[in-house]
């Protein structure tokens, strides 16, 4: 099953946390969020839905996007904790 796109933009963060936890079952055979192709598609869907919910309240809001490939190249797949995303100057 896939995560349906929300039509009610008044859902808060708790809704999305519950949605994630419901689909991320500890039993690997039934984990739809982290096993196989579900990882990318399910996380993209839930993140996109959450961003639209935020933008319904304030169109200027957007979720930060971390292009991990830049940091993976820069740090040779190690040193992720040094990524600019975690830099206090960014925030």
PDB file of C-alpha atoms in Angstrom:
ATOM      1  CA  UNK A   1       0.000   0.000   0.000  1.00  0.00           C
ATOM      2  CA  UNK A   2       1.072   3.552  -0.621  1.00  0.00           C
ATOM      3  CA  UNK A   3       0.573   6.646   1.471  1.00  0.00           C
ATOM      4  CA  UNK A   4      -2.421   8.570   0.187  1.00  0.00           C
ATOM      5  CA  UNK A   5      -1.985  12.252  -0.572  1.00  0.00           C
ATOM      6  CA  UNK A   6      -3.691  14.277   2.101  1.00  0.00           C
ATOM      7  CA  UNK A   7      -6.667  16.386   1.171  1.00  0.00           C
ATOM      8  CA  UNK A   8      -7.027  17.829   4.664  1.00  0.00           C
ATOM      9  CA  UNK A   9      -4.094  20.179   5.152  1.00  0.00           C
ATOM     10  CA  UNK A  10      -4.758  20.725   8.849  1.00  0.00           C
ATOM     11  CA  UNK A  11      -2.895  17.573   9.880  1.00  0.00           C
ATOM     12  CA  UNK A  12      -0.081  18.184  12.324  1.00  0.00           C
ATOM     13  CA  UNK A  13       3.308  16.574  12.728  1.00  0.00           C
ATOM     14  CA  UNK A  14       1.881  13.887  15.033  1.00  0.00           C
ATOM     15  CA  UNK A  15      -0.250  12.578  12.138  1.00  0.00           C
ATOM     16  CA  UNK A  16       2.838  12.057   9.981  1.00  0.00           C
ATOM     17  CA  UNK A  17       4.815  10.455  12.791  1.00  0.00           C
ATOM     18  CA  UNK A  18       1.947   7.993  13.374  1.00  0.00           C
ATOM     19  CA  UNK A  19       1.703   7.331   9.633  1.00  0.00           C
ATOM     20  CA  UNK A  20       5.411   6.556   9.481  1.00  0.00           C
ATOM     21  CA  UNK A  21       5.367   4.334  12.551  1.00  0.00           C
ATOM     22  CA  UNK A  22       2.309   2.443  11.329  1.00  0.00           C
ATOM     23  CA  UNK A  23       4.043   1.600   8.057  1.00  0.00           C
ATOM     24  CA  UNK A  24       7.480   1.009   9.626  1.00  0.00           C
ATOM     25  CA  UNK A  25       6.695  -2.207  11.409  1.00  0.00           C
ATOM     26  CA  UNK A  26       9.526  -3.899  13.311  1.00  0.00           C
ATOM     27  CA  UNK A  27       8.918  -7.152  11.418  1.00  0.00           C
ATOM     28  CA  UNK A  28      11.085  -6.802   8.293  1.00  0.00           C
ATOM     29  CA  UNK A  29       8.701  -8.909   6.205  1.00  0.00           C
ATOM     30  CA  UNK A  30       5.923  -6.352   6.637  1.00  0.00           C
ATOM     31  CA  UNK A  31       7.915  -3.092   6.884  1.00  0.00           C
ATOM     32  CA  UNK A  32       6.607  -0.972   3.997  1.00  0.00           C
ATOM     33  CA  UNK A  33       8.731   2.073   4.811  1.00  0.00           C
ATOM     34  CA  UNK A  34      12.263   0.705   4.870  1.00  0.00           C
ATOM     35  CA  UNK A  35      12.421  -2.494   2.867  1.00  0.00           C
ATOM     36  CA  UNK A  36      13.108  -2.444  -0.857  1.00  0.00           C
ATOM     37  CA  UNK A  37      11.687   0.229  -3.135  1.00  0.00           C
ATOM     38  CA  UNK A  38       9.276   1.361  -0.451  1.00  0.00           C
ATOM     39  CA  UNK A  39      12.054   3.294   1.248  1.00  0.00           C
ATOM     40  CA  UNK A  40      12.336   5.971  -1.421  1.00  0.00           C
ATOM     41  CA  UNK A  41       8.738   6.156  -2.549  1.00  0.00           C
ATOM     42  CA  UNK A  42       7.118   6.057   0.892  1.00  0.00           C
ATOM     43  CA  UNK A  43       9.478   8.615   2.442  1.00  0.00           C
ATOM     44  CA  UNK A  44       9.160  10.951  -0.547  1.00  0.00           C
ATOM     45  CA  UNK A  45       5.371  10.711  -0.416  1.00  0.00           C
ATOM     46  CA  UNK A  46       5.071  11.405   3.300  1.00  0.00           C
ATOM     47  CA  UNK A  47       7.616  14.260   3.150  1.00  0.00           C
ATOM     48  CA  UNK A  48       5.910  15.856   0.152  1.00  0.00           C
ATOM     49  CA  UNK A  49       2.516  15.593   1.826  1.00  0.00           C
ATOM     50  CA  UNK A  50       3.878  17.161   5.023  1.00  0.00           C
ATOM     51  CA  UNK A  51       5.484  20.026   3.093  1.00  0.00           C
ATOM     52  CA  UNK A  52       2.189  20.792   1.309  1.00  0.00           C
ATOM     53  CA  UNK A  53       0.406  20.796   4.663  1.00  0.00           C
ATOM     54  CA  UNK A  54       2.896  23.371   5.939  1.00  0.00           C
ATOM     55  CA  UNK A  55       2.601  25.444   2.760  1.00  0.00           C
ATOM     56  CA  UNK A  56      -1.186  25.527   3.118  1.00  0.00           C
ATOM     57  CA  UNK A  57      -0.597  27.540   6.284  1.00  0.00           C
ATOM     58  CA  UNK A  58       2.366  29.555   4.955  1.00  0.00           C
ATOM     59  CA  UNK A  59       3.304  29.349   1.247  1.00  0.00           C
ATOM     60  CA  UNK A  60       6.840  30.549   2.042  1.00  0.00           C
ATOM     61  CA  UNK A  61       7.652  27.391   4.047  1.00  0.00           C
ATOM     62  CA  UNK A  62       9.677  24.598   2.521  1.00  0.00           C
ATOM     63  CA  UNK A  63      11.449  21.584   3.923  1.00  0.00           C
ATOM     64  CA  UNK A  64      15.224  21.540   3.498  1.00  0.00           C
ATOM     65  CA  UNK A  65      16.549  19.095   0.962  1.00  0.00           C
ATOM     66  CA  UNK A  66      19.831  17.346   1.670  1.00  0.00           C
ATOM     67  CA  UNK A  67      21.540  16.113  -1.452  1.00  0.00           C
ATOM     68  CA  UNK A  68      23.550  13.389   0.216  1.00  0.00           C
ATOM     69  CA  UNK A  69      25.463  12.712  -3.005  1.00  0.00           C
ATOM     70  CA  UNK A  70      27.331  16.013  -2.640  1.00  0.00           C
ATOM     71  CA  UNK A  71      28.506  15.190   0.854  1.00  0.00           C
ATOM     72  CA  UNK A  72      29.156  11.540  -0.014  1.00  0.00           C
ATOM     73  CA  UNK A  73      31.495  12.686  -2.784  1.00  0.00           C
ATOM     74  CA  UNK A  74      33.110  15.377  -0.676  1.00  0.00           C
ATOM     75  CA  UNK A  75      33.736  13.064   2.282  1.00  0.00           C
ATOM     76  CA  UNK A  76      34.233   9.783   0.396  1.00  0.00           C
ATOM     77  CA  UNK A  77      31.106   8.257   1.980  1.00  0.00           C
ATOM     78  CA  UNK A  78      32.414   8.966   5.455  1.00  0.00           C
ATOM     79  CA  UNK A  79      32.353  11.993   7.703  1.00  0.00           C
ATOM     80  CA  UNK A  80      28.628  12.564   7.227  1.00  0.00           C
ATOM     81  CA  UNK A  81      28.542  14.399  10.534  1.00  0.00           C
ATOM     82  CA  UNK A  82      30.672  17.113   8.895  1.00  0.00           C
ATOM     83  CA  UNK A  83      28.051  17.792   6.219  1.00  0.00           C
ATOM     84  CA  UNK A  84      26.998  21.420   5.792  1.00  0.00           C
ATOM     85  CA  UNK A  85      23.464  20.396   6.763  1.00  0.00           C
ATOM     86  CA  UNK A  86      24.614  20.019  10.364  1.00  0.00           C
ATOM     87  CA  UNK A  87      26.567  23.296  10.437  1.00  0.00           C
ATOM     88  CA  UNK A  88      25.220  25.719  13.032  1.00  0.00           C
ATOM     89  CA  UNK A  89      25.935  28.624  10.658  1.00  0.00           C
ATOM     90  CA  UNK A  90      23.325  27.236   8.262  1.00  0.00           C
ATOM     91  CA  UNK A  91      20.593  27.707  10.811  1.00  0.00           C
TER      92      UNK A  91
END
